[in-house]
Short mmCIF file of N, CA and C in Angstrom, two decimals:
data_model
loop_
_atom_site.label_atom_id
_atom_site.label_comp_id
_atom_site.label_asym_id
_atom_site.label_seq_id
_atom_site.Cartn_x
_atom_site.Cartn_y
_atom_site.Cartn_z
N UNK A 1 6.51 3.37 6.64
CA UNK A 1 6.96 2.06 7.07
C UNK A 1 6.16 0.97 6.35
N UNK A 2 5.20 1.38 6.32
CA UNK A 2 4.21 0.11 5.77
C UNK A 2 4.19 -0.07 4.22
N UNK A 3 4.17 1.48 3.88
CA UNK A 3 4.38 1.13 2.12
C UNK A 3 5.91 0.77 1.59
N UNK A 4 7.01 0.46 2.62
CA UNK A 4 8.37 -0.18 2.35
C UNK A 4 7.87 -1.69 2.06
N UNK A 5 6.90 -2.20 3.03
CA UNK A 5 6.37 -3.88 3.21
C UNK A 5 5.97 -4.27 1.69
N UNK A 6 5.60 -3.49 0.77
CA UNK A 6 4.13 -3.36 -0.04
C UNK A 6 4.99 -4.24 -1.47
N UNK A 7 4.17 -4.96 -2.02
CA UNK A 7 4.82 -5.74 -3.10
C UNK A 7 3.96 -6.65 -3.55
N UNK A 8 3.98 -6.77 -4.71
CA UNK A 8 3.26 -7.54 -5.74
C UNK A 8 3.40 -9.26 -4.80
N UNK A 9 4.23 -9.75 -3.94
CA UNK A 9 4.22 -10.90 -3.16
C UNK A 9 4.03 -10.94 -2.16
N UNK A 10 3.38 -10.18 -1.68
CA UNK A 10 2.39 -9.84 -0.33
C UNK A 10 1.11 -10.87 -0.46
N UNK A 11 0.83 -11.21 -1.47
CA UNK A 11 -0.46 -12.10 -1.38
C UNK A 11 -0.39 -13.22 -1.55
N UNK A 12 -0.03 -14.36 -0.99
CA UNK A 12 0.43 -15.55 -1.29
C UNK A 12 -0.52 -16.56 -2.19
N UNK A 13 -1.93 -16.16 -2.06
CA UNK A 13 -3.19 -16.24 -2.79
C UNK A 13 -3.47 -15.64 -3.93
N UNK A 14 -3.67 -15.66 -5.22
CA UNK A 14 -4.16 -15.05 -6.18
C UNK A 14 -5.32 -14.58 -6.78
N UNK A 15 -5.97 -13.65 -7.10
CA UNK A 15 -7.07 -13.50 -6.97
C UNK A 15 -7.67 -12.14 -6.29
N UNK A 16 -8.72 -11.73 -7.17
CA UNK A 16 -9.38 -10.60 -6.44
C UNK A 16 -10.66 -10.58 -5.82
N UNK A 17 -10.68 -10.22 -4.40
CA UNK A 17 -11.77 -10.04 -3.76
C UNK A 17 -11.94 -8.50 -3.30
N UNK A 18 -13.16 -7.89 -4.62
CA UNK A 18 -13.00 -6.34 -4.32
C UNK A 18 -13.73 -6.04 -3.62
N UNK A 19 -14.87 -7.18 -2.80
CA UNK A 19 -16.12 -6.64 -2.23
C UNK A 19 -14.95 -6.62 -0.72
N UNK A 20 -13.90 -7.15 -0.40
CA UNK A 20 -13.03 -7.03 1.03
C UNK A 20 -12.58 -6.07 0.68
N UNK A 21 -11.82 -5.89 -0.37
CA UNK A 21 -10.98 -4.84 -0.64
C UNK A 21 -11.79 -3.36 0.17
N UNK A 22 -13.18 -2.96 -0.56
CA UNK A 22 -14.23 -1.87 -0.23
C UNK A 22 -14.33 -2.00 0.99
N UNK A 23 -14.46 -2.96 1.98
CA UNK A 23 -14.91 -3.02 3.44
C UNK A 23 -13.92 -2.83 4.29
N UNK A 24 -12.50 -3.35 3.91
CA UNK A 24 -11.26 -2.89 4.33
C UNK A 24 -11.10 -1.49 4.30
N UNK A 25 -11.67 -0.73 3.20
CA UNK A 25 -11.32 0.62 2.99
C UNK A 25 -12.25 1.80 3.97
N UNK A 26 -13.55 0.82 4.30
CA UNK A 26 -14.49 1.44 4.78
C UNK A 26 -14.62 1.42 6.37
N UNK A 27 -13.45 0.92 6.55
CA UNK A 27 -13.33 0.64 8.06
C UNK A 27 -12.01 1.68 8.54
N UNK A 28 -11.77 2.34 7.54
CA UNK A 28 -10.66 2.67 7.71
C UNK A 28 -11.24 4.59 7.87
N UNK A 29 -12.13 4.69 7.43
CA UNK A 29 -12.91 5.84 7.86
C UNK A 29 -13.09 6.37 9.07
N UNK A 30 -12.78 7.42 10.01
CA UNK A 30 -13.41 7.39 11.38
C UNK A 30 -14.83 7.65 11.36
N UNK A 31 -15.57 6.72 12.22
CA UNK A 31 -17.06 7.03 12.04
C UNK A 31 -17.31 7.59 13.74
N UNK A 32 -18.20 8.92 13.18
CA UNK A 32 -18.49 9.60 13.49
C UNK A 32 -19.17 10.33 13.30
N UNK A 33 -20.82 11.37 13.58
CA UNK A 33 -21.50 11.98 13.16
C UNK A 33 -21.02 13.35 12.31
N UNK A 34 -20.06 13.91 13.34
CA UNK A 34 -18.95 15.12 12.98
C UNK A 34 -18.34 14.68 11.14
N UNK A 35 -17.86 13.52 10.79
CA UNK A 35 -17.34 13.27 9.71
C UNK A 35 -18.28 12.63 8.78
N UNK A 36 -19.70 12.65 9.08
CA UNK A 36 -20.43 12.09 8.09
C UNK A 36 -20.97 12.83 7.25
N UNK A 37 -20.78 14.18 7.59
CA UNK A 37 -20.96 14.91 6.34
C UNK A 37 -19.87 15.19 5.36
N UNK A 38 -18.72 15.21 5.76
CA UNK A 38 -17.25 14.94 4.95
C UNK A 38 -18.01 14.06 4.00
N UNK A 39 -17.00 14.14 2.73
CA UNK A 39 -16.51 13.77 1.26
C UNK A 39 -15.59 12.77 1.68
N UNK A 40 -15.52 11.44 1.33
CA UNK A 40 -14.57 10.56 1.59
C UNK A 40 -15.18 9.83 0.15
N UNK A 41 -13.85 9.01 0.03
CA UNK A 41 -13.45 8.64 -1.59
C UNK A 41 -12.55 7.29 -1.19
N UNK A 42 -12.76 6.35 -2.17
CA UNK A 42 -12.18 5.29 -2.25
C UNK A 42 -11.95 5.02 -3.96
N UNK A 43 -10.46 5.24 -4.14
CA UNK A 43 -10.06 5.34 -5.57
C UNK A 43 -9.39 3.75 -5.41
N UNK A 44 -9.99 2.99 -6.59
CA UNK A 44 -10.36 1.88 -6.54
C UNK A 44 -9.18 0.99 -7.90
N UNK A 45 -8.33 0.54 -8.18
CA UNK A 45 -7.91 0.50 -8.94
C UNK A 45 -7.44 -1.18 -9.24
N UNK A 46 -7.69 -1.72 -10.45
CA UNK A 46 -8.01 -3.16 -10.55
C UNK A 46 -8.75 -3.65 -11.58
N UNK A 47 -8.34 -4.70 -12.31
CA UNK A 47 -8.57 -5.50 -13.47
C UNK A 47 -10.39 -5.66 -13.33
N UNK A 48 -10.91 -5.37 -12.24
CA UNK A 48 -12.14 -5.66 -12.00
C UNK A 48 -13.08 -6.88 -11.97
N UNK A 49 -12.02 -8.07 -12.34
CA UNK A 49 -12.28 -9.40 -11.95
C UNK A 49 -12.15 -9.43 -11.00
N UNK A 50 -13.51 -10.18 -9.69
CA UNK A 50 -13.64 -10.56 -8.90
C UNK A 50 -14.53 -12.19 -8.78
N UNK A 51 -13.04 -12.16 -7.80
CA UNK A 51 -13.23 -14.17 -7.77
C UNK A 51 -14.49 -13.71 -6.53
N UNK A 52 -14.23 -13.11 -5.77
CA UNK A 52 -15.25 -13.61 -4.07
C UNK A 52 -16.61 -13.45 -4.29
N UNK A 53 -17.17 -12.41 -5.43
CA UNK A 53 -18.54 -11.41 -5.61
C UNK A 53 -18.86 -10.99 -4.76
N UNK A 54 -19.42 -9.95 -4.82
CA UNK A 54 -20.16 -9.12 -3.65
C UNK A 54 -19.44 -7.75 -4.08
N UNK A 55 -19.29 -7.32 -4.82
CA UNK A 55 -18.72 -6.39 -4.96
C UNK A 55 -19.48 -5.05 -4.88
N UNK A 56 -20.94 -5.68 -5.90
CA UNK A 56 -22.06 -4.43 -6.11
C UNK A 56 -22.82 -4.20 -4.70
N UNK A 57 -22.63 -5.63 -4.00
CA UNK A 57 -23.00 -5.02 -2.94
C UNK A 57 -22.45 -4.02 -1.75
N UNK A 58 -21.08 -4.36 -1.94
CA UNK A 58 -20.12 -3.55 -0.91
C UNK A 58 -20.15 -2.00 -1.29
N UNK A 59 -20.22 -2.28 -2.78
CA UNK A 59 -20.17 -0.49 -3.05
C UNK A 59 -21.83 -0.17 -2.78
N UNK A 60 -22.69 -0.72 -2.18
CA UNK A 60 -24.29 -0.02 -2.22
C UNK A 60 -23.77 0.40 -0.28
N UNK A 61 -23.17 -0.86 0.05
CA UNK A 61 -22.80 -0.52 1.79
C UNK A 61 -21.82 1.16 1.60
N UNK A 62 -20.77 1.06 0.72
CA UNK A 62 -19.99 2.38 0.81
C UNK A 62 -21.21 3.72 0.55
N UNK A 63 -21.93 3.53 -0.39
CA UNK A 63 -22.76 4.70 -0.75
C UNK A 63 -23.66 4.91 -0.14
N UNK A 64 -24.57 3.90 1.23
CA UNK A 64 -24.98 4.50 2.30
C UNK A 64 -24.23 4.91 3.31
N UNK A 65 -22.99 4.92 3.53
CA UNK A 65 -22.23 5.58 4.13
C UNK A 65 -21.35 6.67 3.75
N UNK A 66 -22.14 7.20 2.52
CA UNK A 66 -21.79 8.22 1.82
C UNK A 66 -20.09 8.19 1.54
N UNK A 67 -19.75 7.18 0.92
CA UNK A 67 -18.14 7.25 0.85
C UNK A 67 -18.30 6.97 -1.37
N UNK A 68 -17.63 7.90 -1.56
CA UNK A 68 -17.18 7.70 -3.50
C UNK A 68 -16.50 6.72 -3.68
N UNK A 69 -17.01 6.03 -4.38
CA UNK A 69 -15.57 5.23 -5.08
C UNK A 69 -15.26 5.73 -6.74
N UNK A 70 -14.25 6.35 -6.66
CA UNK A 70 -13.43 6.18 -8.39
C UNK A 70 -12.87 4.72 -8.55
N UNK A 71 -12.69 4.26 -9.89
CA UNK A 71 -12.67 2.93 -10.55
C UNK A 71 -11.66 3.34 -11.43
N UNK A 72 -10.20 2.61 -11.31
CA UNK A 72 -9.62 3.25 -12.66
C UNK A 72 -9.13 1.00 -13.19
N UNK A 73 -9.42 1.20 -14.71
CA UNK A 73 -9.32 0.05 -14.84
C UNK A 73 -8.20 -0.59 -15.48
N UNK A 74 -6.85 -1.27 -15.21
CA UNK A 74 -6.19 -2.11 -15.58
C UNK A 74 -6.17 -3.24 -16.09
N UNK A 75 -5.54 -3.40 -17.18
CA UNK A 75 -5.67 -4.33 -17.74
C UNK A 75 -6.14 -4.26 -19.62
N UNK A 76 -6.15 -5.39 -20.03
CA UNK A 76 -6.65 -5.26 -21.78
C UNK A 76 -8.06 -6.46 -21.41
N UNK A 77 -9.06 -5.56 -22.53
CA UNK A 77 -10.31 -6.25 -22.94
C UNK A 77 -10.36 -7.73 -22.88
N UNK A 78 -9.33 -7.87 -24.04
CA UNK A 78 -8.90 -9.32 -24.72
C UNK A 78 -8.41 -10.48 -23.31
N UNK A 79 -7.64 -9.76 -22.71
CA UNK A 79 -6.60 -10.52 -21.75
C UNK A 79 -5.59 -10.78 -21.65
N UNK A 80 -4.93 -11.20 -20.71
CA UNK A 80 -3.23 -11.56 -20.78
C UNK A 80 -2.75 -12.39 -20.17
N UNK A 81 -1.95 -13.03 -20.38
CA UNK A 81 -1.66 -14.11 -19.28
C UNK A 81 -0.98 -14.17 -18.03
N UNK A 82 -0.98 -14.74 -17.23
CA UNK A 82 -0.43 -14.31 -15.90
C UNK A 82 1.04 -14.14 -15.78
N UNK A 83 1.75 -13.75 -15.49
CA UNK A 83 3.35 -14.18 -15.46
C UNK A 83 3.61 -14.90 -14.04
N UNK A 84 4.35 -16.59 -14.22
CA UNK A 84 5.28 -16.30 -12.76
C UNK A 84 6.54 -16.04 -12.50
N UNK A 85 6.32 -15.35 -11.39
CA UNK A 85 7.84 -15.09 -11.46
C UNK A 85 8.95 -15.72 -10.40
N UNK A 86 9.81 -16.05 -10.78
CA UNK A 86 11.14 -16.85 -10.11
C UNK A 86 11.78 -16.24 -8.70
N UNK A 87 12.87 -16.82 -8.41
CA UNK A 87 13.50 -16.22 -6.91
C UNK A 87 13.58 -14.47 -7.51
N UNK A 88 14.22 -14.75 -8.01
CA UNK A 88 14.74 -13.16 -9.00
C UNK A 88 14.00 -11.99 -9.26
N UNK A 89 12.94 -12.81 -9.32
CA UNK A 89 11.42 -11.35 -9.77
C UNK A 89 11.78 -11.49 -10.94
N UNK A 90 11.84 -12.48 -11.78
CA UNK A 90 12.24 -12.91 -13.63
C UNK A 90 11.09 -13.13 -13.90
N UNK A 91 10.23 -13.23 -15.06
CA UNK A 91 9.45 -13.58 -15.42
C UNK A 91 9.83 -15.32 -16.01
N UNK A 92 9.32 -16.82 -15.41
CA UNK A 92 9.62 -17.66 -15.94
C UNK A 92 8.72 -18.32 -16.60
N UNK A 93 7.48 -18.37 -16.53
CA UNK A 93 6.55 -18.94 -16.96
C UNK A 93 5.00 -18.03 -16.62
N UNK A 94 3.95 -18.99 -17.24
CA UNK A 94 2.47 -18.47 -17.10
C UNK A 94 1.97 -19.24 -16.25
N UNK A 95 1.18 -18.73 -15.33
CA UNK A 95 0.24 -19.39 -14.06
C UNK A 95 -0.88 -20.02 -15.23
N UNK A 96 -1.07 -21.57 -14.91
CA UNK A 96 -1.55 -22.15 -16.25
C UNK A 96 -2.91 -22.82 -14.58
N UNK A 97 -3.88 -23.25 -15.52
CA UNK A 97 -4.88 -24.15 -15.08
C UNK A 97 -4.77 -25.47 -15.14
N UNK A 98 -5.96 -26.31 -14.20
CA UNK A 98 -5.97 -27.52 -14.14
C UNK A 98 -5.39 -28.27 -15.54
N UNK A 99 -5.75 -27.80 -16.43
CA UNK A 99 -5.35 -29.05 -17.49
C UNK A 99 -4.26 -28.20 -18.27
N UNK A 100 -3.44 -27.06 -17.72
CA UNK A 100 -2.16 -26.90 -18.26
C UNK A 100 -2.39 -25.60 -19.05
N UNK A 101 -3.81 -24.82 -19.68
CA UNK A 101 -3.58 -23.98 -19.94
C UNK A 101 -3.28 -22.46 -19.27
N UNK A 102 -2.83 -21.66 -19.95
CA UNK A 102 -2.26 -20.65 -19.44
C UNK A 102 -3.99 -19.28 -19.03
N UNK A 103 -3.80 -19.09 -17.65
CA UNK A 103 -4.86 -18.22 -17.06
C UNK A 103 -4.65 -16.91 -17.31
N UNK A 104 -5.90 -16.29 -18.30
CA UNK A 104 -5.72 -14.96 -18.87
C UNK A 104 -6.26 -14.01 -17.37
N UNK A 105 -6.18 -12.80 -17.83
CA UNK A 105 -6.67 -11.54 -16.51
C UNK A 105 -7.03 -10.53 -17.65
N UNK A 106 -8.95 -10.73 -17.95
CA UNK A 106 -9.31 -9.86 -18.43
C UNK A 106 -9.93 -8.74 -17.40
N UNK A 107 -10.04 -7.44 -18.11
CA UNK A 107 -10.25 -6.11 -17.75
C UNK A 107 -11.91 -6.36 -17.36
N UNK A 108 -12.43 -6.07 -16.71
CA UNK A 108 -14.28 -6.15 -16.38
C UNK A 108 -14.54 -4.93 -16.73
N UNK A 109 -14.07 -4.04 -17.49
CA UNK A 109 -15.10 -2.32 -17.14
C UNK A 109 -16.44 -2.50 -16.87
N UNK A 110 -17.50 -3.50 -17.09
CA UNK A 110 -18.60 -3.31 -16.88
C UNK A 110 -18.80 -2.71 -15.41
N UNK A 111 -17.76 -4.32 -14.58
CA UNK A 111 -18.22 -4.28 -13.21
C UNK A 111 -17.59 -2.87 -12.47
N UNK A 112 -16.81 -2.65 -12.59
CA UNK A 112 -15.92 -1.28 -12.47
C UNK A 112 -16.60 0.08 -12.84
N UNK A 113 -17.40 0.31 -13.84
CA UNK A 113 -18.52 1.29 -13.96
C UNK A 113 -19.86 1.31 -13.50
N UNK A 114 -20.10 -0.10 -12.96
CA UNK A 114 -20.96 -0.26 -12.52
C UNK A 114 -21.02 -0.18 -10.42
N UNK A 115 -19.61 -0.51 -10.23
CA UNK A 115 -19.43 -0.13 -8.92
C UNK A 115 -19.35 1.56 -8.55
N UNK A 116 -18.52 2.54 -9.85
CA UNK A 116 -18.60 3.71 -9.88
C UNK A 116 -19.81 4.46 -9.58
N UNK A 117 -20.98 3.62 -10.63
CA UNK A 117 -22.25 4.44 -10.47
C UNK A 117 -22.73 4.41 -9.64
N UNK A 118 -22.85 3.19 -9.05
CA UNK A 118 -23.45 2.74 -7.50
C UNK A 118 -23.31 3.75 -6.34
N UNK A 119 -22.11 4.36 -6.74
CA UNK A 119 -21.75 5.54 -5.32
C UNK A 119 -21.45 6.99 -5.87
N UNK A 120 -22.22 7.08 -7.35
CA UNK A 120 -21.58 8.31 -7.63
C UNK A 120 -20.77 8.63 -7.89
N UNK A 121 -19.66 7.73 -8.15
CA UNK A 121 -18.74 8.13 -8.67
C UNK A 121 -18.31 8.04 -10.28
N UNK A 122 -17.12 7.43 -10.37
CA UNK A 122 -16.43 8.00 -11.59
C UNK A 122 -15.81 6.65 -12.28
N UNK A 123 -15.45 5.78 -13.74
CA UNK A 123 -14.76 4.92 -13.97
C UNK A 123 -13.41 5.67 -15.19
N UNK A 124 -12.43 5.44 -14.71
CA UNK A 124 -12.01 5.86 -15.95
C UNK A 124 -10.81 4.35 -16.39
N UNK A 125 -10.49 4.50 -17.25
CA UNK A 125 -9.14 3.24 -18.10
C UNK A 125 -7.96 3.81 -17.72
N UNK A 126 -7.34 3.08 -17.43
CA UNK A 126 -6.10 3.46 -17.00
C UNK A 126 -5.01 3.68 -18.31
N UNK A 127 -4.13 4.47 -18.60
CA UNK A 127 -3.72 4.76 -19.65
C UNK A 127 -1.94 4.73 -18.84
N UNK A 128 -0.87 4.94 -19.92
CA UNK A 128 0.44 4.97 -19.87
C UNK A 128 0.92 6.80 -19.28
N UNK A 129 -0.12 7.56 -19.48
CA UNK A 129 0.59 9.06 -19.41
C UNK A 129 -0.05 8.74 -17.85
N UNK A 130 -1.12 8.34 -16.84
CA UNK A 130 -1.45 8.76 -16.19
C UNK A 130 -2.54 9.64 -16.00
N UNK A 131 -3.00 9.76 -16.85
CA UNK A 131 -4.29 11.14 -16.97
C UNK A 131 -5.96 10.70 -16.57
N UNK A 132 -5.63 9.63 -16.08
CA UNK A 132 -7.24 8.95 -15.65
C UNK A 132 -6.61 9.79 -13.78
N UNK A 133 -5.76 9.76 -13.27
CA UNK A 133 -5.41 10.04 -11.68
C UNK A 133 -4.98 12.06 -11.96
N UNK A 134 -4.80 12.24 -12.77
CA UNK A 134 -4.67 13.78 -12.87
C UNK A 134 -6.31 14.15 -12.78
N UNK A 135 -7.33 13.52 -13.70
CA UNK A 135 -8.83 13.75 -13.84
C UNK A 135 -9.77 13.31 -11.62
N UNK A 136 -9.40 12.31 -11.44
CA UNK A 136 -9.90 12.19 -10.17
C UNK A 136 -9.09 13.21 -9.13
N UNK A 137 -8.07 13.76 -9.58
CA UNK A 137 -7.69 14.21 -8.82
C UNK A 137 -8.60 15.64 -8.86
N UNK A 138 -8.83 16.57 -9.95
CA UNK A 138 -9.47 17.40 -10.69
C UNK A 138 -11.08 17.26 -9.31
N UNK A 139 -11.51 16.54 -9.50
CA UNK A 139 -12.62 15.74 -8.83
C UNK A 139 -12.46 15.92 -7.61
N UNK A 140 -11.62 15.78 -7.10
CA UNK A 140 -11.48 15.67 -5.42
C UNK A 140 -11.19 17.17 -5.27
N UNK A 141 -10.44 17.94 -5.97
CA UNK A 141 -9.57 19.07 -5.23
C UNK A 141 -11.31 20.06 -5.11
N UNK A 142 -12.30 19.43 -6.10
CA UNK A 142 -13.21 20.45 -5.94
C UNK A 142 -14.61 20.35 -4.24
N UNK A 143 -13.76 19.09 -3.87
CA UNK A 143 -14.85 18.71 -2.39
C UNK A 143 -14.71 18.98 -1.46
N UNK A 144 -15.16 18.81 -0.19
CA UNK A 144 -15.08 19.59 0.84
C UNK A 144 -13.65 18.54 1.14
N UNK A 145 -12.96 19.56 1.86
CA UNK A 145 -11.71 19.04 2.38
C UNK A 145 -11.81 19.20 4.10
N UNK A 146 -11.20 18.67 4.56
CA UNK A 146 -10.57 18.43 6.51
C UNK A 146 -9.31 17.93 6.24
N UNK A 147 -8.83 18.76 6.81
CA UNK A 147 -7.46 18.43 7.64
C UNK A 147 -7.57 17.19 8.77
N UNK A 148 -6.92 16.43 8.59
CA UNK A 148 -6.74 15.26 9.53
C UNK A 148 -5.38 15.16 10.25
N UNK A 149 -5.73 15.10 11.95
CA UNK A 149 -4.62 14.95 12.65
C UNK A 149 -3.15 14.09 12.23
N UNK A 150 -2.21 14.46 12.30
CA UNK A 150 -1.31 13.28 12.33
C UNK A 150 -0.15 13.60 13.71
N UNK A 151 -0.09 12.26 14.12
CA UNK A 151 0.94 12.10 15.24
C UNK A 151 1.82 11.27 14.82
N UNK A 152 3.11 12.08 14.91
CA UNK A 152 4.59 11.31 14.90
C UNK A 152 5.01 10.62 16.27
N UNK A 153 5.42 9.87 16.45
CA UNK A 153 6.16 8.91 17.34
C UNK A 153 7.47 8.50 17.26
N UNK A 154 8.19 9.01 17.96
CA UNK A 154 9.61 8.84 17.54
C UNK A 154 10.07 7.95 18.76
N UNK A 155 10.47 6.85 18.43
CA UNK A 155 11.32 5.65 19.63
C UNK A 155 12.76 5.45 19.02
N UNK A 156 13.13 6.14 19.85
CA UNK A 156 15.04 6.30 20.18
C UNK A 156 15.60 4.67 20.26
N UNK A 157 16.30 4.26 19.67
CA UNK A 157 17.01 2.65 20.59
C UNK A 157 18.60 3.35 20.76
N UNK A 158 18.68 3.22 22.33
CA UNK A 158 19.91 3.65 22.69
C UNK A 158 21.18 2.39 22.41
N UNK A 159 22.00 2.77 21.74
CA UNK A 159 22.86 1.97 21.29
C UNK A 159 24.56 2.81 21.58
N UNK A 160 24.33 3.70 22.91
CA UNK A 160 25.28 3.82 23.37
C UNK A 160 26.43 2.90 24.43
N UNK A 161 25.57 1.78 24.53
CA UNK A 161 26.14 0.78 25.51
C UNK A 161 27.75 0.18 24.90
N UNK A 162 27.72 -0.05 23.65
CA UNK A 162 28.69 -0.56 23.13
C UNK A 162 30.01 0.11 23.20
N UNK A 163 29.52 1.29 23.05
CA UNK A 163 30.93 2.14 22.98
C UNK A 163 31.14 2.95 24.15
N UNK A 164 29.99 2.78 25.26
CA UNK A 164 30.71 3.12 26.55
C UNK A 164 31.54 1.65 27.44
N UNK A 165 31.33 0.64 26.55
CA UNK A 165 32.05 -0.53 27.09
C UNK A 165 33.06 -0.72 26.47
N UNK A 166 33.35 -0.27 25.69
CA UNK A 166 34.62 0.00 25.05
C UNK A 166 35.64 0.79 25.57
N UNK A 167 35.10 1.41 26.09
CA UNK A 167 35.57 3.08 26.42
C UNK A 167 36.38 3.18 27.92
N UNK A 168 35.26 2.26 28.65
CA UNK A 168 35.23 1.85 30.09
C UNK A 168 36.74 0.48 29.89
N UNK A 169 36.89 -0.27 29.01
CA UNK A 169 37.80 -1.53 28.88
C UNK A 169 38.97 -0.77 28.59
N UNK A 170 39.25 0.47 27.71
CA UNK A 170 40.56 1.01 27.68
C UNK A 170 40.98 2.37 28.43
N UNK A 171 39.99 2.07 29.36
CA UNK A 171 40.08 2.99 30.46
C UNK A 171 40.75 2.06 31.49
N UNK A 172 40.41 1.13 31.82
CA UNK A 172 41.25 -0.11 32.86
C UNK A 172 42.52 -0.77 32.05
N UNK A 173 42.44 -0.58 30.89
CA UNK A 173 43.70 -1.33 29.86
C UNK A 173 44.92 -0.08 30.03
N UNK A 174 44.59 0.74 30.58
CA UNK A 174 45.63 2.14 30.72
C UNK A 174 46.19 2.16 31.82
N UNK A 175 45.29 1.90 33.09
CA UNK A 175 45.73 1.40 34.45
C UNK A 175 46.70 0.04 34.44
N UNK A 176 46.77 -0.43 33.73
CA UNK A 176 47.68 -1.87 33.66
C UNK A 176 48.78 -1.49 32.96
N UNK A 177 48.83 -0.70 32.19
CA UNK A 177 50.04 -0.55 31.22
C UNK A 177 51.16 0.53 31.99
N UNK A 178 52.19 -0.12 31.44
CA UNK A 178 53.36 0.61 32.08
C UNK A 178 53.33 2.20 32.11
N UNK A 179 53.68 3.24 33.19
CA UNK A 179 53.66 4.17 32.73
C UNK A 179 54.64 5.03 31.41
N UNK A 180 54.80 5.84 30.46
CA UNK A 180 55.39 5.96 29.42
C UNK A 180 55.71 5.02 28.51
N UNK A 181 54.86 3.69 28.57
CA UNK A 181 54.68 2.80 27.44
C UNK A 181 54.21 3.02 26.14
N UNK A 182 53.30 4.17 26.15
CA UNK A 182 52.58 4.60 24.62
C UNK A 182 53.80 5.14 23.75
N UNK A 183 54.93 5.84 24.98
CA UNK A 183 55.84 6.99 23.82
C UNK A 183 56.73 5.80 23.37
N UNK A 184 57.11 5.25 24.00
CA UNK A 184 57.85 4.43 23.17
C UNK A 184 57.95 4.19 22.30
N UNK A 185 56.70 3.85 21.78
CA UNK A 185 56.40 3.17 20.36
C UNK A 185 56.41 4.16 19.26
#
């Protein structure tokens, strides 16, 4: 349900704040003594520009709470410019700055390998085949694993009302009608 919501216009704000991003992720952990010896991982993925900072610090908070972060990095060295986009999801123009020029989104690997190391983990570049998420995956399948509960919830909406009122109206529309009126016709 929730990843139907999920879209590049979910953020009405622009901009990355990865040190929330990490604390969002880290809350999302059950804490508990039982699970603090578990392997938990936060695969981290992002141009590695961060507007808020705090980033090196959030990943020193994840790595005393023994949680990994992998870093996979998007984006080009050089930079690119922003696209906006129209009602349509068109590309119409570049998200430009105060005096009109156009705002690039360079790649940080520094900060991105540098949040990796912080927790032990891993940075890799994100590539077109995919093979930076085949490699973390490689990585994970070798850690301790748990099975985690899941509960389904299923809520019925009864929407039989309509057509037992239907049902019930040409049930009294039969009582009114002449008897042998249907053959007629």
């Amino acid at each position: 349900m929730f990843l139907n919501l999920l879209n590049t216009n979910l953020i009405p704000t622009p901009g990355t704040a990865i040190s929330d991003a990490i604390d969002q992720a880290l809350t999302s952990f059950p804490r508990s003594e039982e699970n603090a010896s578990r392997t938990r991982v936060i695969i981290l993925v992002s141009d590695g520009e961060d507007h808020e900072g705090g980033a090196i610090e959030a990943a020193e908070r994840a790595h005393e709470q023994g949680v990994i972060i992998y870093t996979v990095g998007m984006g080009l060295n050089r930079g690119d410019p922003i696209p906006v986009l129209n009602d349509n999801g068109q590309p119409s123009g570049w998200v430009t700055d105060e005096e009109g020029r156009p705002v690039t989104s360079r790649l940080n690997e520094d900060l991105l390998r540098q949040i990796a190391r912080t927790t032990s983990g891993a940075y890799f570049r994100a590539t077109q085949g995919g093979d930076e998420f085949r490699s973390i995956y490689r990585q994970l399948f070798g850690m301790d694993r748990e099975e985690l509960t899941t509960q389904q919830i299923t809520d019925f909406e009864d929407r039989f009302q309509v057509i037992l009122a239907i049902a019930i109206f040409l049930f009294f529309i039969e009582f009114l009608l002449p008897a042998g009126w249907w053959r007629k016709k």
